[in-house]
XYZ file of C-alpha atoms in Angstrom:
665
model
C 0.000 0.000 0.000
C 1.491 3.382 -0.961
C 1.697 6.581 1.075
C -1.399 8.184 -0.469
C -3.511 5.147 0.348
C -2.462 5.486 3.995
C -3.370 9.173 3.966
C -6.832 8.320 2.625
C -7.186 5.643 5.325
C -6.103 8.184 7.921
C -8.841 10.571 6.774
C -11.506 7.857 6.983
C -10.393 6.744 10.458
C -10.308 10.320 11.740
C -13.838 10.839 10.428
C -15.041 7.690 12.188
C -13.283 8.756 15.355
C -15.151 12.051 15.479
C -18.475 10.291 14.851
C -18.158 7.719 17.695
C -16.094 10.136 19.825
C -15.320 7.753 22.723
C -12.240 5.963 21.442
C -10.046 8.553 19.726
C -7.211 7.467 17.478
C -4.295 9.677 16.498
C -2.955 8.405 13.181
C 0.041 9.534 11.185
C 1.447 8.267 7.913
C 5.181 8.975 7.953
C 8.419 7.147 7.113
C 10.254 7.589 10.451
C 12.252 5.716 13.099
C 10.259 7.028 16.069
C 7.073 9.048 16.543
C 5.790 10.508 19.821
C 2.509 12.258 20.567
C 2.576 15.351 22.788
C -0.951 16.192 23.983
C -2.812 18.160 26.639
C -4.705 15.076 27.868
C -1.343 13.753 29.146
C 0.004 17.077 30.485
C 2.101 17.312 27.305
C 4.257 14.339 28.312
C 5.448 12.571 25.119
C 3.903 9.129 24.591
C 5.321 6.739 22.047
C 3.064 5.856 19.122
C 2.796 2.296 17.873
C 4.006 1.490 14.397
C 1.562 -0.475 12.295
C 1.766 -1.771 8.753
C 4.060 0.213 6.469
C 4.359 3.878 7.474
C 1.244 4.127 9.667
C 1.700 5.193 13.315
C -1.162 4.969 15.828
C -2.035 5.984 19.365
C -5.530 5.271 20.755
C -7.083 6.546 23.970
C -10.571 7.020 25.442
C -11.311 10.728 25.799
C -14.165 12.738 27.267
C -15.872 15.206 24.918
C -13.873 18.404 24.660
C -10.925 20.064 22.904
C -7.388 18.693 23.134
C -4.075 20.203 21.999
C -1.485 18.003 20.353
C 1.514 17.767 18.045
C 4.010 15.088 16.995
C 7.724 14.537 17.648
C 9.105 12.730 14.606
C 12.694 11.538 14.907
C 13.265 14.238 17.523
C 11.638 17.085 15.533
C 8.329 18.703 16.613
C 5.859 18.687 13.703
C 2.170 19.658 13.416
C -0.499 17.393 11.944
C -0.645 18.719 8.358
C -4.103 17.195 7.834
C -5.695 19.219 10.642
C -6.063 22.930 9.909
C -7.497 23.634 13.373
C -4.537 25.135 15.270
C -3.976 27.389 18.277
C -1.143 28.913 20.329
C -0.608 27.809 23.943
C 2.263 29.061 26.140
C 4.000 30.383 23.054
C 3.828 27.074 21.180
C 1.651 26.132 18.216
C -0.554 23.047 18.563
C -3.224 21.276 16.578
C -6.669 21.099 18.176
C -8.587 17.804 18.262
C -12.310 18.240 19.006
C -13.914 15.182 20.574
C -17.687 15.223 20.303
C -20.308 13.239 22.127
C -21.654 10.263 20.179
C -24.718 11.291 18.207
C -27.971 10.568 19.986
C -31.417 11.224 18.607
C -33.355 14.035 20.293
C -35.791 12.799 22.909
C -38.764 14.744 24.180
C -39.075 14.973 27.936
C -35.491 14.109 28.864
C -34.874 17.566 30.318
C -32.021 18.202 27.897
C -31.870 20.402 24.790
C -29.632 18.981 22.102
C -29.234 22.101 19.961
C -30.658 25.629 20.013
C -30.648 27.750 16.865
C -30.952 31.479 17.512
C -28.772 34.037 15.759
C -28.774 37.665 14.655
C -30.483 36.869 11.353
C -33.912 37.816 10.047
C -34.935 34.155 10.287
C -34.869 34.570 14.077
C -35.033 38.329 14.727
C -37.350 39.990 12.225
C -38.275 43.608 13.049
C -41.182 44.933 10.979
C -41.348 48.472 12.349
C -40.797 50.168 15.725
C -42.804 48.220 18.276
C -43.523 45.213 16.016
C -41.251 42.212 15.618
C -41.191 38.474 14.937
C -38.938 36.347 17.137
C -38.161 32.713 16.353
C -36.150 29.943 17.941
C -35.340 26.584 16.350
C -34.725 23.064 17.636
C -34.330 19.571 16.290
C -37.615 17.681 15.977
C -38.732 15.692 19.029
C -36.175 17.402 21.254
C -38.486 19.541 23.399
C -42.154 19.681 24.349
C -42.902 23.385 23.894
C -41.495 26.916 24.012
C -43.026 30.149 25.248
C -41.809 33.713 25.093
C -41.312 35.750 28.245
C -41.205 39.451 27.413
C -42.523 42.941 28.049
C -44.582 42.753 24.824
C -48.084 41.677 23.821
C -48.155 38.330 22.042
C -50.168 38.506 18.808
C -49.555 34.982 17.561
C -47.437 31.892 18.057
C -46.632 29.492 15.224
C -45.004 26.093 15.263
C -43.361 25.396 11.900
C -41.777 22.135 10.814
C -38.732 22.809 8.652
C -36.902 19.716 7.455
C -35.551 17.900 10.501
C -36.129 20.916 12.717
C -39.049 22.742 14.270
C -39.345 26.523 14.572
C -41.344 28.387 17.209
C -42.192 31.874 15.954
C -43.730 34.646 18.047
C -45.302 37.834 16.679
C -45.307 40.588 19.294
C -46.134 44.268 19.739
C -44.849 46.597 22.428
C -44.899 50.301 23.241
C -41.652 49.976 25.170
C -38.594 51.526 23.482
C -36.574 48.420 24.354
C -38.015 44.927 24.008
C -36.820 42.521 26.698
C -37.354 38.838 26.089
C -36.178 35.309 26.726
C -37.435 31.841 25.845
C -38.956 29.390 28.330
C -38.342 25.865 27.043
C -40.586 23.109 28.373
C -39.029 19.630 28.363
C -40.227 17.903 31.561
C -38.744 20.912 33.313
C -38.504 24.605 32.458
C -35.253 25.644 30.834
C -34.704 29.380 30.389
C -32.736 30.476 27.345
C -31.642 34.109 27.358
C -28.719 36.342 26.509
C -25.489 34.378 25.972
C -27.245 31.185 27.025
C -28.018 32.571 30.502
C -31.364 33.416 32.088
C -30.781 37.131 31.446
C -33.140 38.846 29.024
C -32.185 39.618 25.460
C -32.732 43.278 24.586
C -33.856 44.745 21.267
C -33.543 48.528 21.097
C -36.086 49.784 18.562
C -34.123 53.030 18.156
C -31.028 51.059 17.084
C -32.260 47.903 15.322
C -29.499 45.337 14.812
C -31.432 44.097 11.764
C -33.142 46.615 9.443
C -36.877 47.187 9.697
C -38.769 45.567 6.859
C -42.393 45.774 5.824
C -44.100 45.749 2.447
C -46.586 48.444 1.412
C -50.016 47.674 2.825
C -51.705 48.352 -0.516
C -49.606 45.665 -2.221
C -50.684 42.802 0.041
C -53.159 40.422 -1.571
C -53.814 42.614 -4.601
C -54.710 41.145 -8.029
C -51.996 42.008 -10.572
C -52.123 41.772 -14.359
C -49.076 41.619 -16.646
C -49.222 43.471 -19.962
C -46.711 42.983 -22.759
C -47.455 46.361 -24.403
C -46.892 45.559 -28.098
C -49.233 42.561 -27.853
C -52.088 43.754 -25.627
C -54.180 46.229 -27.657
C -53.681 48.655 -30.534
C -55.510 51.811 -29.524
C -53.813 54.273 -31.881
C -52.824 53.051 -35.367
C -51.101 56.401 -36.017
C -48.106 55.393 -33.884
C -47.743 51.943 -35.442
C -44.186 51.172 -36.569
C -43.623 50.668 -40.270
C -44.525 47.144 -41.342
C -46.805 46.459 -38.373
C -47.908 42.819 -38.537
C -51.492 41.553 -38.764
C -52.878 41.248 -35.208
C -54.426 37.825 -35.753
C -51.589 36.353 -37.757
C -50.713 33.955 -39.139
C -48.078 33.789 -36.399
C -44.671 32.162 -36.625
C -41.292 32.246 -34.886
C -40.075 35.197 -36.938
C -43.165 37.393 -36.682
C -43.671 36.840 -32.972
C -39.977 37.219 -32.235
C -39.241 40.451 -34.043
C -42.328 41.969 -35.701
C -44.346 44.831 -34.257
C -48.093 44.375 -33.765
C -49.074 47.893 -32.740
C -50.055 47.490 -29.102
C -49.754 50.760 -27.194
C -50.735 52.744 -24.105
C -53.923 54.018 -25.712
C -54.915 50.380 -26.048
C -54.591 50.009 -22.283
C -56.773 53.075 -21.766
C -59.361 51.625 -24.149
C -59.355 48.378 -22.142
C -59.845 49.805 -18.677
C -63.494 48.685 -18.507
C -62.452 45.139 -19.387
C -59.719 45.185 -16.763
C -62.134 46.504 -14.149
C -64.727 43.826 -14.996
C -62.085 41.127 -14.677
C -61.141 42.560 -11.283
C -57.602 43.788 -11.952
C -56.168 45.970 -9.183
C -52.645 46.627 -10.488
C -50.807 46.362 -13.802
C -47.210 45.322 -14.337
C -45.957 46.587 -17.698
C -43.093 44.977 -19.548
C -40.642 47.739 -20.591
C -42.205 50.848 -22.101
C -39.068 52.973 -22.558
C -37.691 53.707 -26.017
C -35.925 50.720 -27.596
C -35.470 49.080 -30.993
C -37.051 45.690 -30.289
C -40.617 44.587 -29.671
C -39.783 43.479 -26.119
C -37.973 46.739 -25.220
C -35.362 45.124 -22.982
C -32.685 46.772 -25.169
C -33.215 50.265 -23.787
C -32.276 53.227 -25.954
C -33.641 55.990 -23.717
C -34.786 55.389 -20.130
C -36.294 58.866 -19.937
C -38.663 58.562 -22.899
C -41.751 56.473 -23.694
C -41.211 54.398 -26.822
C -42.891 56.272 -29.723
C -44.698 53.106 -30.837
C -46.470 53.099 -27.451
C -47.216 56.823 -27.311
C -45.534 59.657 -25.469
C -45.260 61.034 -21.965
C -48.575 62.846 -22.272
C -50.506 59.673 -23.108
C -48.587 57.870 -20.352
C -49.750 60.436 -17.805
C -53.316 60.170 -19.109
C -53.168 56.405 -18.711
C -51.673 56.727 -15.233
C -54.444 59.084 -14.120
C -57.196 56.872 -15.542
C -55.822 53.689 -13.995
C -55.487 55.434 -10.643
C -59.096 56.604 -10.916
C -60.022 52.920 -11.167
C -57.765 52.178 -8.160
C -55.325 50.261 -10.348
C -51.670 50.606 -9.420
C -48.921 50.856 -12.058
C -45.667 48.875 -11.895
C -42.929 49.555 -14.458
C -40.157 47.211 -15.584
C -36.700 48.394 -14.549
C -33.932 46.970 -16.744
C -30.863 48.300 -14.989
C -28.133 45.706 -15.556
C -27.802 46.173 -19.315
C -28.805 48.608 -22.056
C -29.266 48.451 -25.785
C -26.504 49.398 -28.202
C -28.443 52.579 -29.094
C -28.169 53.915 -25.542
C -26.271 57.235 -25.567
C -23.302 55.972 -23.539
C -22.740 52.978 -25.800
C -23.180 55.131 -28.885
C -20.355 57.393 -27.726
C -18.197 54.327 -27.093
C -18.711 53.271 -30.710
C -18.100 56.801 -32.023
C -15.148 57.950 -29.909
C -13.541 54.631 -28.962
C -10.644 55.236 -26.494
C -11.684 58.909 -26.158
C -15.221 58.107 -24.985
C -16.303 59.374 -21.560
C -18.371 56.238 -20.986
C -15.895 53.395 -21.355
C -16.153 52.577 -17.653
C -19.955 52.390 -17.867
C -19.474 48.979 -19.479
C -17.011 46.092 -19.479
C -14.902 46.879 -22.533
C -12.606 44.049 -23.641
C -10.765 45.384 -26.687
C -10.470 48.138 -29.279
C -11.742 49.063 -31.710
C -15.169 48.658 -30.118
C -17.536 46.931 -32.499
C -20.988 45.461 -31.974
C -19.615 42.166 -30.750
C -19.083 40.420 -27.426
C -15.416 40.202 -28.359
C -15.389 43.975 -27.757
C -17.490 44.091 -24.574
C -19.452 41.949 -22.137
C -23.002 41.295 -23.252
C -25.878 40.242 -21.017
C -26.038 36.443 -21.343
C -23.638 36.784 -24.275
C -25.941 38.975 -26.418
C -24.107 41.735 -28.279
C -27.393 43.687 -28.529
C -27.466 43.945 -24.724
C -24.147 45.406 -23.465
C -23.761 44.811 -19.750
C -23.616 47.866 -17.504
C -20.908 48.341 -14.894
C -23.249 48.853 -11.950
C -20.277 49.366 -9.608
C -19.547 52.669 -11.341
C -20.867 55.569 -9.184
C -21.853 57.471 -12.344
C -23.975 54.540 -13.525
C -25.608 54.368 -10.102
C -26.300 58.102 -10.205
C -27.857 57.822 -13.660
C -30.137 54.966 -12.565
C -31.196 57.010 -9.531
C -32.040 59.849 -11.910
C -34.186 57.502 -14.003
C -36.141 56.073 -11.094
C -36.564 59.552 -9.631
C -38.158 60.872 -12.807
C -40.789 58.151 -13.187
C -41.585 58.013 -9.487
C -42.108 61.776 -9.472
C -44.769 61.242 -12.141
C -46.699 58.954 -9.815
C -45.941 55.322 -10.635
C -46.476 52.872 -7.782
C -43.587 50.463 -8.102
C -40.898 48.672 -10.061
C -40.289 45.137 -11.222
C -36.507 44.727 -11.488
C -35.234 42.524 -14.286
C -32.785 39.603 -13.967
C -31.693 40.395 -10.435
C -29.420 37.357 -10.182
C -26.958 39.137 -12.484
C -25.922 41.534 -9.699
C -25.039 40.971 -6.021
C -27.692 41.254 -3.325
C -25.823 44.215 -1.831
C -26.387 46.238 -5.014
C -30.136 45.679 -4.943
C -30.298 46.373 -1.198
C -28.652 49.741 -1.790
C -31.020 50.542 -4.657
C -33.978 49.422 -2.517
C -32.984 52.012 0.064
C -32.963 54.675 -2.652
C -36.458 53.673 -3.787
C -37.795 53.860 -0.239
C -36.131 57.219 0.411
C -38.122 58.618 -2.501
C -41.403 56.972 -1.464
C -41.661 54.426 1.335
C -44.905 53.099 -0.188
C -43.362 52.205 -3.523
C -43.476 48.466 -4.240
C -40.285 46.725 -5.397
C -40.369 43.271 -7.008
C -37.356 41.256 -8.138
C -37.342 38.793 -11.017
C -35.902 35.712 -9.360
C -36.887 32.133 -10.150
C -35.602 30.261 -7.091
C -35.494 30.520 -3.299
C -35.275 34.270 -2.654
C -34.582 34.180 1.102
C -31.289 36.076 0.806
C -33.021 39.027 -0.890
C -35.218 39.645 2.167
C -32.401 39.739 4.725
C -31.245 43.367 4.299
C -33.791 43.673 2.451
C -33.455 44.150 -1.317
C -37.085 43.674 -2.481
C -40.633 43.678 -1.156
C -41.511 40.668 -3.287
C -40.325 38.407 -6.082
C -41.910 36.776 -9.092
C -42.858 33.493 -7.450
C -41.955 30.896 -10.061
C -41.707 28.298 -7.281
C -45.480 28.586 -6.897
C -45.933 28.137 -10.643
C -43.887 24.945 -10.635
C -45.881 23.562 -7.703
C -49.250 24.329 -9.319
C -48.346 22.799 -12.675
C -46.997 19.648 -11.056
C -50.100 19.245 -8.902
C -52.671 20.115 -11.580
C -51.099 17.601 -13.960
C -51.919 14.879 -11.442
C -49.150 15.262 -8.897
C -49.550 14.555 -5.212
C -50.937 17.033 -2.732
C -48.015 16.353 -0.402
C -45.522 17.442 -3.057
C -47.466 20.667 -3.580
C -47.451 21.337 0.160
C -43.761 20.475 0.478
C -42.773 22.741 -2.436
C -44.790 25.740 -1.275
C -43.942 25.303 2.405
C -40.271 25.404 1.435
C -40.616 29.151 0.852
C -43.602 29.907 3.098
C -41.614 28.701 6.115
C -38.411 30.549 5.145
C -39.566 33.937 3.868
C -40.392 36.686 6.388
C -44.133 36.559 7.244
C -44.632 40.190 6.186
C -43.668 39.217 2.617
C -46.038 36.304 2.041
C -49.180 38.254 1.089
C -47.202 40.327 -1.432
C -45.526 37.491 -3.345
C -46.327 37.569 -7.049
C -47.892 34.146 -7.559
C -47.832 33.593 -11.305
C -48.818 30.767 -13.631
C -47.155 32.205 -16.711
C -45.158 35.142 -18.028
C -43.485 36.435 -21.172
C -40.661 33.966 -20.421
C -42.706 30.755 -20.064
C -45.174 28.652 -21.965
C -48.751 29.593 -21.240
C -50.412 27.752 -18.390
C -53.115 26.123 -20.547
C -50.392 24.781 -22.843
C -48.400 23.533 -19.849
C -51.525 21.599 -18.814
C -51.971 19.991 -22.255
C -54.934 22.308 -22.960
C -57.021 20.404 -20.425
C -59.611 22.951 -19.283
C -60.486 21.062 -16.086
C -56.807 21.058 -15.098
C -56.671 24.752 -15.955
C -59.579 25.397 -13.598
C -57.711 23.672 -10.776
C -54.729 25.915 -11.471
C -56.965 28.995 -11.496
C -58.482 28.110 -8.114
C -55.025 27.713 -6.587
C -53.875 30.887 -8.329
C -56.576 33.096 -6.853
C -57.202 31.525 -3.431
C -53.627 30.769 -2.316
C -51.695 32.999 0.065
C -49.947 35.767 -1.878
C -50.898 38.099 -4.717
C -51.968 36.529 -8.017
C -50.242 37.880 -11.128
C -52.217 37.060 -14.279
C -50.340 37.042 -17.575
C -52.452 38.783 -20.202
C -54.685 36.324 -22.041
C -54.366 33.419 -19.614
C -57.775 34.354 -18.263
C -59.386 33.728 -21.677
C -57.564 30.486 -22.365
C -54.844 31.639 -24.747
C -52.226 29.018 -25.589
C -48.603 29.113 -26.657
C -45.286 27.464 -25.983
C -42.260 29.393 -24.749
C -40.940 32.710 -26.103
C -41.975 33.954 -28.603
C -45.170 31.865 -28.885
C -46.313 32.958 -25.431
C -46.437 36.520 -26.810
C -49.287 36.159 -29.312
C -51.471 39.317 -29.362
C -54.516 39.311 -27.090
C -57.703 37.887 -28.600
C -60.147 40.792 -28.602
C -62.546 38.680 -30.655
C -64.639 37.191 -27.841
C -65.622 34.268 -30.046
C -62.033 33.076 -29.498
C -62.330 33.161 -25.706
C -62.779 30.099 -23.538
C -65.678 31.441 -21.500
C -65.491 28.611 -18.956
C -62.024 29.785 -17.977
C -62.860 33.487 -18.158
C -66.058 33.206 -16.106
C -64.231 31.203 -13.449
C -61.399 33.723 -13.232
C -63.825 36.623 -12.978
C -65.835 34.877 -10.251
C -62.737 33.866 -8.296
C -61.297 37.378 -8.405
C -64.591 38.820 -7.169
C -64.532 36.248 -4.383
C -60.999 37.303 -3.478
C -61.974 40.968 -3.374
C -64.952 40.199 -1.125
C -63.082 37.906 1.272
C -60.513 39.189 3.749
C -59.716 35.571 4.577
C -58.501 34.952 1.017
C -57.036 38.395 0.481
C -54.962 38.683 3.635
C -55.776 35.749 5.896
C -53.728 32.914 7.327
C -53.094 29.725 5.372
C -53.307 26.281 6.920
C -53.246 22.849 5.282
C -56.045 20.658 6.654
C -55.628 17.541 4.512
C -53.128 16.346 1.923
C -53.360 12.751 0.823
C -52.895 11.305 -2.637
C -54.277 13.842 -5.098
C -56.554 15.575 -2.597
C -55.566 18.903 -1.097
C -57.709 20.776 1.422
C -56.562 24.059 2.929
C -58.067 26.830 4.994
C -57.775 30.590 4.651
C -58.861 32.454 7.771
C -59.107 36.029 8.996
C -60.573 36.738 12.435
C -63.896 34.840 12.443
C -64.065 34.328 8.654
C -62.982 30.972 7.238
C -62.754 29.737 3.663
C -61.954 26.115 2.864
C -60.594 25.142 -0.554
C -60.707 21.461 -1.529
C -59.169 20.127 -4.751
C -58.638 16.791 -6.477
C -56.048 16.539 -9.274
C -56.861 12.918 -10.076
C -58.704 11.938 -13.267
C -61.255 10.119 -11.130
C -63.522 10.968 -8.229
C -61.971 10.450 -4.781
C -63.825 9.630 -1.559
C -62.594 11.830 1.258
C -65.181 11.902 4.072
C -63.496 14.905 5.636
C -65.586 16.273 8.505
C -65.611 20.059 8.750
C -65.519 21.991 12.027
C -68.980 23.413 11.398
C -71.459 24.226 8.671
C -70.149 25.823 5.489
C -71.737 27.114 2.283
C -70.489 26.150 -1.175
C -69.531 29.364 -2.993
C -70.888 28.189 -6.344
C -73.826 25.865 -5.555
C -74.852 27.695 -2.339
C -75.490 24.313 -0.723
C -74.750 23.822 2.968
C -71.908 21.418 3.740
C -70.525 19.929 6.959
C -68.694 16.952 5.441
C -66.667 16.763 2.231
C -67.677 13.265 1.206
C -65.942 13.132 -2.179
C -64.396 15.408 -4.789
C -65.058 14.847 -8.519
C -62.295 14.130 -11.007
C -60.205 17.299 -11.409
C -62.801 19.031 -9.277
C -62.827 21.543 -6.460
C -64.989 23.117 -3.775
C -64.750 26.542 -2.187
C -66.626 26.657 1.112
C -67.481 29.609 3.365
C -68.111 29.429 7.095
C -71.626 30.463 8.085
């Protein structure tokens, strides 16, 4: 066996030693005549190690859990253990540190011992909303303790017990008028164990005048609202006079080329002309894909951030639209594309024209000269030469972006959706978020992020994100997936995100970047109805992609960007009528709009959950199976079916791909 094999064996044995932690072996692979171990467990008296096969030296001893200092004497020379990077200095000498842990034992409720306590200065555990309001959480391994209560000088609003993987979290929502919150945790595990500051029984203190974690709340108006996404060129053509040359026929025929690059004439006047439709549907806010001047149909290649694209109108028509939408109590969210520009943007144009003499070279990531329209000359967003990547670390770029957001916010917009936020560090967005809030604390900031967004809420950087996790969960369930998988997927973010965020999350089923939801569900209308029920009744804020509510179909970009069908003969009225009814229900029900969410039953394809607010309860029951399922779920009282108006106290069965929405009497 060669030297490297012995080193590998040494690593394995050391790992096993730390797992069992009673018999500890010191192992060394070295070609030597003599090896001694000098260690603190023996008052640093050298003990001779036993030579095994080949070059392996061993010394074994039973040790109590703790930390031990050691080093080797090899042929008379003191040498550290090169495989152990844990070192310290003691009495002027350098030693390795061996940590001996207790053998792993499974947590046991009622043994009067707490295996592990998780409580740190992170928003997961200390989550201040505003002065006087805070969430406090403490975490343990499952089955380790019986209960936890909070002892404090605050009023307890709610207590939640949340299972998170192999752990359980106890979260307390409290209010206080005291300038300093004093608190500690009382752990019940056959006896009371007090956990306070530094592990003592002393109270923790949270000074509301000097929060150790920033305050974080989302605008009240944004919570539970119904949002609608409009891709401007494809929504409605209200003014043919501003149509670009060669505008394509609205109803096609459509193909990859026409949908990808042709203009269809949609504009802001078209939105104004559609306000009655939007009101009838129940829309309460509109998110617009980019409306600033650009060459493309999608407008993500910005030419001028300070000007409305001429094919959509001008600033005057924008202000008219803004006023009209606000009259209908519809908020306006603009798309902020701040990590790249188009090649027609003034700074990039000067780079092309003046080359090394340009004042804007450091606004981008220039690679070589002469600068040509090529990613060999500069960094392009995702490798696209049409989308040169901005240097957002440049103070002048930051100042320009602040100028842009200041202009449009001064005109009265209500928020921003920020594009492709994963392209820049969280710290950048957190700084920009602070700028937004300094202009207007009620502005609503949403990040485009497709995965777990927990890190963006720590400082924070956004009020919400586009919740693609929800979309994935709905599609999987509606296609016949299990209720437990839906619950597991959604709980993964519901349990991790700050509670004050949950009602503002943009729950979407489709967008300009995905296939349409009806297409994703194989154009099965019953499956689509299941998705719609989840979309509108789940905790969060539904974001409807234009046309999904009338049953439009289409695969991914660009086929998901077909112009809206204004010919009502092309609408699927079953889908539209359901959406309209569900949205009205949401607007009428505080339980659905801003209430708590609790899973009552999840077995096989059947999912039953409750939305509750004060005394109001709404129960939603769904079955994603292509066959009726017997449930026999007894309710806690008498409920009324929202659609049939029948009284119900037991859910006996749910039809194939069916659902019930039940109100408490």
